[in-house]
Amino acid sequence: MDARAAYAELLRRYAEVRDLSSAAALLSWDQETMLPRKGAAARGQQLATLAGVRHERFTDPRVGELLAECRADFDSFDELQKAQLRELTTDFDRATKLPKELVEQFAAAESAALEGWRDARAKSDWPAFAPHLSRLLELLRRKCEVLGFGARRYDGLLDDYEKGATEASLVTLFADLRSRLAPLVGEVLERADRADASCVKGAFEIAKQEQLADVVVRAMGFDLDAGRIDRSSHPFCSGIAEGDTRLTRRFVEDDLRPALYGVIHEAGHGLYEQGIGVELARTPLGEACSLGIHESQSRLWENIVGRSLPFWRAFAPTAARLFPSLCGVAPEQLWRAANRVERSLIRVEADELTYNLHVAVRFEIERALVRGDLAVADVPAAWNGQMKELLGMVPGNDAEGCLQDIHWSMGALGYFPTYTLGNLYSAQLWEAAQRELPGLDASIERGELLPLREWLRAKVHAHGRRYPAAELIERATGAPPSAEPFLRYLRTKLTAVYSLD
Ligand code: ZN
């Protein structure tokens, strides 16, 4: 077989593997939105079966042979094909290097840990969760060894979520964020009265909140013929397949912000999924570049656009039409309310300024755990110490502290930094968009959000996994990833909202 034929055969096989992933994604979506409670056990079995079949198909030795045939004549492929082969090879190596036994042990440890975490969190009982985390850490260390990361264990963990990111670069980044953001918190909070949020609190009928969110999501250009929006207890976005991207949302009645910003966030993810080039569908490149890049899209829409003054100038009239209590409330007031900074214990409720400090706390602890410098039993003390130092408050119990997030119970260490990377990428992309789209603020103020979507589509979405994250950012913005645009953006915004000097 020549290299062309081998390539065609590889892509044909990969398309089937992707179909299995899509089917699994649809079953998972259904599990979160529609599934009757008594169907949960059978659904778990279906998902496990599909995962097994997918793994078997993907790691078929024939795939390795075909890849070798392509490599033998690699220079004959064009750049796009080379990128397809690069991603496919990485995924294949990863999938075949991990022994089945380790994968199974991990899956078992993970479901036990998830159960254990739910109980432990309900009782605020860290010692009950600690053995689960110890077991997961042991398996993660073995995984990093098998994958060839040696002593660079944290890099091995990052590789699952943000290929190319390193512990060393994140250490520098977080040191910078800690030293520059933490002092700003104090400065802003001395002027807390300048961002009063009472106008967005009260009673907001859910059906009307839904209408407001729909107006915004449509303006963003989320294609409802290629997607849908349903309810779930934890909002998420699932890019199931080409032409099928699903968002979920939840509502709270006494505050306008959570549902609105939740759905803008998920729609930002959704636009990314809908914008991946159709020619990449069912190929190795036909998915998002990295978690950090994915999060840059949701945060850009949620925070940079959705919490801007032009946004509120555009949508305050719609909000006032729906909610009599907002009649006569100036866009500036809504904008200030949307940007109120508060010290809080809970990461998912944090504002733009304190959010990355919450991530910094987790990064420090994860590194120490993975290095073996911190005993699992000592996590609560380390957590509380970090919280005190960075956010000036200490949780009253571990449920509000080190047990609050689900990630560790899923063995997802190395995941949190991608949230911060997403924030940084979003600001850098925004600066570039402003440079390249004159009048961007004015168009947002008219409620015209499509020019921005088109720019993001061309610069980010369309490429799928064609370029690694850092290269994608550099191609889109003309500069390698940097924290400076984010720090500039945040400083400018807070100066305006809080009238800082
Ligand atoms: Zn997100």
XYZ file of C-alpha atoms and ligand atoms in Angstrom:
502
model
C 0.000 0.000 0.000
C 1.409 3.436 -0.823
C 1.346 6.353 1.583
C -1.688 8.008 -0.095
C -3.791 4.892 0.249
C -2.584 4.416 3.826
C -3.585 7.997 4.642
C -7.046 7.564 3.127
C -7.530 4.351 5.062
C -6.420 6.034 8.316
C -8.898 8.870 7.891
C -11.683 6.473 7.037
C -11.005 4.527 10.239
C -10.687 7.695 12.272
C -14.082 8.941 11.043
C -15.681 5.838 12.542
C -13.861 6.373 15.823
C -15.207 9.913 15.880
C -18.727 8.643 15.263
C -18.384 6.464 18.357
C -17.214 9.503 20.350
C -20.184 11.498 19.065
C -22.591 8.752 20.085
C -21.034 8.679 23.559
C -21.283 12.475 23.798
C -24.955 12.320 22.923
C -25.584 9.660 25.579
C -23.769 11.836 28.131
C -25.777 14.901 27.136
C -28.953 12.896 27.566
C -27.743 11.669 30.956
C -27.430 15.273 32.167
C -30.695 16.560 30.702
C -33.370 13.943 30.062
C -32.498 10.544 31.472
C -34.956 9.090 33.993
C -33.249 8.388 37.292
C -33.704 4.648 37.052
C -31.892 4.557 33.723
C -28.600 5.718 35.233
C -27.058 2.274 35.777
C -27.800 1.089 32.247
C -26.465 4.360 30.869
C -23.211 3.836 32.734
C -22.889 0.397 31.111
C -23.659 1.767 27.657
C -21.023 4.457 28.020
C -18.422 1.981 29.267
C -19.164 -0.380 26.369
C -18.873 2.409 23.832
C -15.609 3.613 25.376
C -14.228 0.071 25.177
C -15.253 -0.380 21.542
C -13.824 3.005 20.666
C -10.525 2.255 22.366
C -10.268 -1.113 20.633
C -10.935 0.390 17.221
C -8.559 3.254 17.745
C -5.650 1.188 19.053
C -6.011 -1.549 16.425
C -2.426 -2.533 15.420
C -3.402 -1.842 11.817
C -3.607 1.879 12.692
C 0.026 1.742 13.824
C 1.060 0.074 10.553
C -0.784 2.647 8.481
C 0.827 5.479 10.429
C 4.249 3.925 9.816
C 3.525 3.737 6.075
C 2.594 7.425 6.072
C 5.693 8.362 8.043
C 7.899 6.554 5.521
C 6.821 9.057 2.865
C 5.984 11.982 5.166
C 7.455 14.740 2.989
C 5.018 13.954 0.213
C 2.085 15.217 2.301
C 0.901 18.828 2.358
C 0.855 20.917 5.549
C -2.736 20.092 6.447
C -2.192 16.366 5.994
C 0.994 16.557 8.054
C -0.964 18.219 10.837
C -3.602 15.462 10.623
C -0.888 12.824 10.926
C 0.833 14.660 13.778
C -2.337 14.755 15.919
C -3.291 11.220 15.029
C 0.175 9.927 15.950
C 0.144 11.717 19.304
C -3.293 10.365 20.180
C -2.418 6.881 19.016
C 0.856 6.781 20.993
C -0.907 7.966 24.094
C -3.728 5.479 23.752
C -1.420 2.529 23.101
C 1.218 3.350 25.725
C -1.223 3.147 28.602
C -1.684 -0.453 29.676
C -5.291 -1.573 29.786
C -4.862 -2.556 33.418
C -3.823 0.999 34.376
C -6.764 2.496 32.481
C -9.161 0.174 34.276
C -7.598 0.846 37.674
C -7.907 4.544 37.015
C -11.554 4.278 35.982
C -12.352 2.279 39.120
C -10.421 4.677 41.387
C -12.165 7.602 39.743
C -15.701 6.343 40.277
C -14.906 5.445 43.894
C -13.339 8.878 44.400
C -16.331 10.642 42.881
C -18.669 8.865 45.289
C -16.238 9.471 48.146
C -15.962 13.152 47.297
C -19.746 13.663 47.245
C -20.042 12.148 50.718
C -16.968 13.882 52.076
C -18.127 17.246 50.783
C -21.596 16.794 52.259
C -19.993 16.120 55.653
C -17.097 18.501 55.126
C -14.804 15.610 55.960
C -11.409 15.826 54.221
C -9.970 12.693 55.915
C -12.786 10.683 54.292
C -11.694 11.867 50.843
C -7.928 11.742 51.432
C -7.391 8.006 50.672
C -9.151 8.441 47.321
C -6.890 11.308 46.357
C -3.803 9.358 47.468
C -4.813 6.454 45.258
C -5.453 8.735 42.266
C -2.087 10.446 42.777
C -0.335 7.098 42.809
C -2.017 6.123 39.516
C -1.304 9.536 37.972
C 2.380 9.167 38.847
C 2.438 5.794 37.138
C 0.676 7.224 34.132
C 3.279 9.999 33.808
C 6.044 7.403 34.006
C 4.471 5.200 31.343
C 3.989 8.203 29.076
C 7.663 9.060 29.431
C 7.484 12.285 31.425
C 9.980 11.054 34.017
C 10.477 13.636 36.731
C 8.416 16.222 34.822
C 5.236 14.863 36.340
C 3.188 18.044 36.348
C 3.994 18.512 32.649
C 2.619 15.029 32.116
C -0.635 16.032 33.789
C -0.900 19.274 31.810
C -0.424 17.316 28.609
C -3.921 15.885 28.945
C -5.517 19.337 28.844
C -3.112 21.883 27.410
C -0.515 20.264 25.216
C 2.747 22.159 25.289
C 2.111 23.956 28.590
C 4.823 23.407 31.204
C 4.993 23.657 34.945
C 8.009 25.963 34.667
C 6.184 28.511 32.512
C 3.131 28.389 34.770
C 5.255 28.973 37.876
C 6.496 32.235 36.365
C 3.024 33.172 35.186
C 1.290 32.589 38.512
C 4.053 34.366 40.462
C 3.382 37.366 38.264
C -0.400 37.169 38.667
C -0.134 36.727 42.439
C 2.068 39.748 42.878
C 0.033 41.984 40.593
C -3.553 40.906 41.244
C -3.598 40.380 45.008
C -2.811 44.055 45.843
C -5.475 45.178 43.371
C -8.139 43.312 45.348
C -7.557 45.525 48.382
C -7.509 48.660 46.279
C -10.832 47.809 44.660
C -12.575 46.658 47.812
C -11.862 49.941 49.571
C -14.260 51.393 47.006
C -16.835 48.572 47.118
C -19.745 51.030 47.200
C -18.924 52.166 43.651
C -20.173 48.920 42.136
C -23.515 48.408 43.747
C -25.309 45.275 42.530
C -28.756 45.803 44.035
C -30.363 46.467 40.618
C -29.684 42.893 39.472
C -30.973 41.333 42.679
C -34.606 40.737 43.479
C -37.205 38.633 41.708
C -36.616 37.903 38.024
C -39.196 35.654 36.427
C -37.457 32.674 34.888
C -39.413 32.647 31.610
C -38.324 36.237 31.052
C -34.724 35.516 31.949
C -34.927 32.846 29.295
C -36.134 35.391 26.738
C -33.325 37.810 27.582
C -30.724 35.055 27.257
C -32.208 33.962 23.913
C -31.962 37.488 22.518
C -28.292 37.662 23.465
C -27.412 34.168 22.238
C -29.051 34.870 18.876
C -27.198 38.173 18.587
C -23.946 36.287 19.198
C -24.776 34.206 16.156
C -25.209 30.850 17.852
C -26.954 28.797 15.150
C -30.057 27.159 16.580
C -30.457 25.086 13.417
C -27.116 23.531 14.328
C -27.631 23.385 18.066
C -30.064 23.580 20.940
C -30.356 24.910 24.483
C -31.791 22.848 27.334
C -31.689 22.868 31.101
C -29.370 20.952 33.408
C -28.187 21.332 36.990
C -24.639 22.191 35.860
C -24.462 24.247 32.667
C -22.211 22.861 29.946
C -21.634 22.835 26.196
C -21.269 19.683 24.185
C -20.033 19.743 20.603
C -21.580 16.455 19.625
C -20.912 16.464 15.906
C -20.895 18.754 12.898
C -24.232 20.604 12.940
C -25.076 19.543 16.485
C -23.771 21.684 19.359
C -25.780 21.661 22.571
C -25.788 24.120 25.434
C -27.431 23.810 28.812
C -28.345 26.407 31.391
C -29.854 26.858 34.803
C -31.688 29.745 36.379
C -31.811 31.375 39.767
C -34.716 33.664 40.432
C -33.187 36.197 42.778
C -30.233 37.363 40.689
C -30.181 38.277 37.002
C -26.502 37.501 36.503
C -25.882 33.746 36.935
C -28.193 32.528 34.167
C -27.370 35.323 31.738
C -23.609 35.051 32.111
C -23.810 31.277 32.316
C -25.491 31.014 28.950
C -23.228 33.613 27.323
C -20.268 31.574 28.601
C -21.616 28.307 27.199
C -22.611 29.968 23.928
C -18.997 31.192 23.623
C -17.916 27.558 23.814
C -20.728 26.697 21.408
C -19.641 29.222 18.769
C -16.206 27.616 18.832
C -17.666 24.169 18.224
C -19.934 25.477 15.458
C -17.068 27.332 13.828
C -14.636 24.458 13.371
C -14.048 24.091 9.632
C -16.550 21.721 7.994
C -13.733 20.192 5.961
C -12.213 19.027 9.258
C -15.351 17.202 10.443
C -14.675 13.593 11.478
C -10.914 14.064 11.094
C -8.223 14.235 13.803
C -8.029 18.043 13.430
C -11.803 18.501 13.717
C -11.860 19.419 17.380
C -10.867 22.242 19.686
C -7.192 23.094 20.024
C -6.983 22.884 23.835
C -9.017 23.491 26.964
C -7.337 26.863 27.437
C -8.300 27.995 23.943
C -11.838 26.691 24.500
C -12.110 28.648 27.715
C -10.740 31.761 25.994
C -13.824 31.736 23.780
C -16.324 31.390 26.619
C -14.587 33.977 28.795
C -14.189 36.442 25.952
C -17.939 36.490 25.371
C -18.933 36.253 28.999
C -16.524 38.751 30.528
C -14.973 40.965 27.911
C -18.089 41.402 25.790
C -20.925 40.554 28.194
C -19.588 42.621 31.092
C -18.719 45.643 28.945
C -20.507 48.973 28.878
C -21.263 48.766 25.129
C -22.978 45.421 25.763
C -25.245 46.932 28.397
C -25.980 49.947 26.219
C -27.193 47.473 23.596
C -29.179 45.139 25.833
C -30.407 47.263 28.754
C -33.525 48.303 26.756
C -34.430 44.625 26.175
C -33.875 43.886 29.863
C -36.039 46.851 30.847
C -38.827 45.696 28.526
C -38.835 42.300 30.196
C -38.351 43.393 33.806
C -40.266 46.454 35.072
C -37.787 46.810 37.969
C -35.092 47.667 35.421
C -37.059 50.531 33.845
C -35.006 53.625 34.365
C -31.894 51.715 35.417
C -29.021 53.154 33.405
C -26.756 50.836 31.380
C -23.865 52.133 33.512
C -25.543 50.791 36.631
C -26.048 47.348 35.116
C -22.445 47.368 33.890
C -21.154 48.235 37.378
C -23.318 45.517 38.916
C -21.955 43.006 36.411
C -18.406 43.866 37.398
C -18.690 43.957 41.146
C -15.622 42.470 42.837
C -16.127 40.494 46.014
C -13.957 38.330 48.175
C -15.482 34.897 48.036
C -14.549 31.391 49.037
C -15.951 29.699 45.965
C -14.082 29.736 42.661
C -17.104 29.338 40.380
C -18.713 32.421 41.899
C -15.582 34.540 41.673
C -15.313 37.766 39.677
C -12.708 38.382 36.981
C -10.154 39.820 39.368
C -10.176 37.190 42.101
C -10.828 34.214 39.827
C -7.209 33.661 38.870
C -6.152 33.848 42.513
C -8.477 30.922 43.221
C -6.714 29.044 40.436
C -3.309 30.031 41.853
C -4.257 28.405 45.181
C -5.037 25.128 43.431
C -1.952 25.226 41.214
C 0.366 25.621 44.213
C -1.265 22.712 46.034
C -1.343 20.400 43.034
C 2.336 20.945 42.302
C 3.302 20.222 45.882
C 1.149 17.073 45.927
C 2.559 15.775 42.674
C 6.155 16.485 43.743
C 5.451 14.702 47.001
C 6.252 17.818 49.069
C 2.767 17.998 50.528
C 1.006 15.101 52.262
C -2.608 14.608 51.254
C -3.598 14.924 54.915
C -2.111 18.435 55.007
C -4.079 19.817 52.062
C -6.694 21.666 54.193
C -4.000 23.583 56.095
C -2.167 24.422 52.873
C -5.430 25.507 51.247
C -6.417 27.768 54.092
C -2.939 29.304 54.219
C -3.019 30.112 50.512
C -6.544 31.543 50.746
C -5.523 33.793 53.604
C -2.498 35.030 51.717
C -4.159 35.645 48.341
C -7.790 36.388 49.104
C -7.657 37.513 52.697
C -10.217 35.002 53.894
C -10.239 31.479 55.264
C -13.071 28.991 54.741
C -14.998 27.974 57.826
C -14.965 24.332 56.718
C -13.453 22.117 54.015
C -16.699 21.874 52.022
C -16.250 25.577 51.274
C -12.518 25.059 50.958
C -10.484 22.233 49.507
C -13.506 19.982 48.888
C -15.460 22.474 46.764
C -14.381 21.384 43.267
C -15.160 18.104 41.541
C -11.878 18.040 39.538
C -9.579 16.201 41.957
C -12.143 13.455 42.462
C -11.926 12.836 38.718
C -8.153 12.664 38.862
C -8.107 15.894 36.857
C -4.975 17.476 38.296
C -3.366 19.958 35.910
C -6.793 21.087 34.697
C -7.281 24.286 36.735
C -4.457 26.267 35.071
C -6.305 26.023 31.757
C -8.986 28.331 33.199
C -6.387 31.015 33.797
C -4.744 30.436 30.428
C -8.189 30.903 28.879
C -8.577 34.267 30.614
C -5.187 35.403 29.379
C -5.753 34.229 25.802
C -9.156 35.915 25.739
C -7.720 39.344 26.521
C -4.929 38.925 23.995
C -7.418 37.933 21.291
C -9.636 40.862 22.219
C -6.765 43.363 21.841
C -6.029 41.958 18.414
C -9.706 42.045 17.399
C -9.937 45.684 18.456
C -6.886 46.519 16.380
C -8.227 44.738 13.333
C -11.907 45.651 13.558
C -12.219 49.415 13.801
C -15.478 50.394 15.454
C -15.808 47.094 17.315
C -17.103 48.763 20.491
C -19.575 50.803 18.464
C -20.904 47.699 16.732
C -21.361 45.928 20.076
C -23.179 49.007 21.340
C -25.630 48.570 18.456
C -26.103 44.943 19.479
C -24.199 43.754 16.415
C -22.024 40.936 17.635
C -21.486 39.082 14.368
C -18.356 40.957 13.225
C -16.585 39.687 16.338
C -17.870 36.154 15.817
C -16.607 36.210 12.226
C -13.185 37.421 13.319
C -12.928 34.701 15.959
C -14.134 32.128 13.491
C -11.422 32.999 10.992
C -8.629 33.371 13.555
C -9.466 30.595 16.006
C -12.504 28.412 15.390
C -11.947 27.364 11.782
C -8.523 25.837 12.490
C -9.649 23.146 14.904
C -6.510 21.417 16.208
C -4.352 22.429 13.272
C -1.916 24.509 15.361
C -0.757 24.071 18.954
C -2.269 26.638 21.341
C 0.728 28.978 21.544
C 1.106 29.010 17.768
C -2.615 29.616 17.251
C -2.459 32.635 19.568
C 0.627 33.960 17.840
C -0.944 33.568 14.404
C -4.146 35.262 15.563
C -2.569 38.136 17.487
C 0.947 38.541 16.086
C 2.578 37.817 19.458
C 3.256 34.767 21.624
C 0.929 34.217 24.593
C 1.438 36.790 27.334
C -0.249 37.887 30.551
C 0.159 41.586 29.767
C -2.993 42.094 27.664
C -5.098 40.550 30.431
C -3.490 42.674 33.131
C -3.962 45.807 30.999
C -7.578 44.899 30.275
C -8.416 44.238 33.900
C -6.687 47.361 35.191
C -8.491 49.507 32.609
C -11.862 48.024 33.399
C -11.543 48.219 37.166
C -10.241 51.767 36.903
C -13.395 52.671 34.998
C -15.848 50.709 37.143
C -14.390 51.734 40.479
C -12.970 55.131 39.426
C -9.505 54.106 40.648
C -6.692 56.633 40.392
Zn -16.094 27.067 30.259
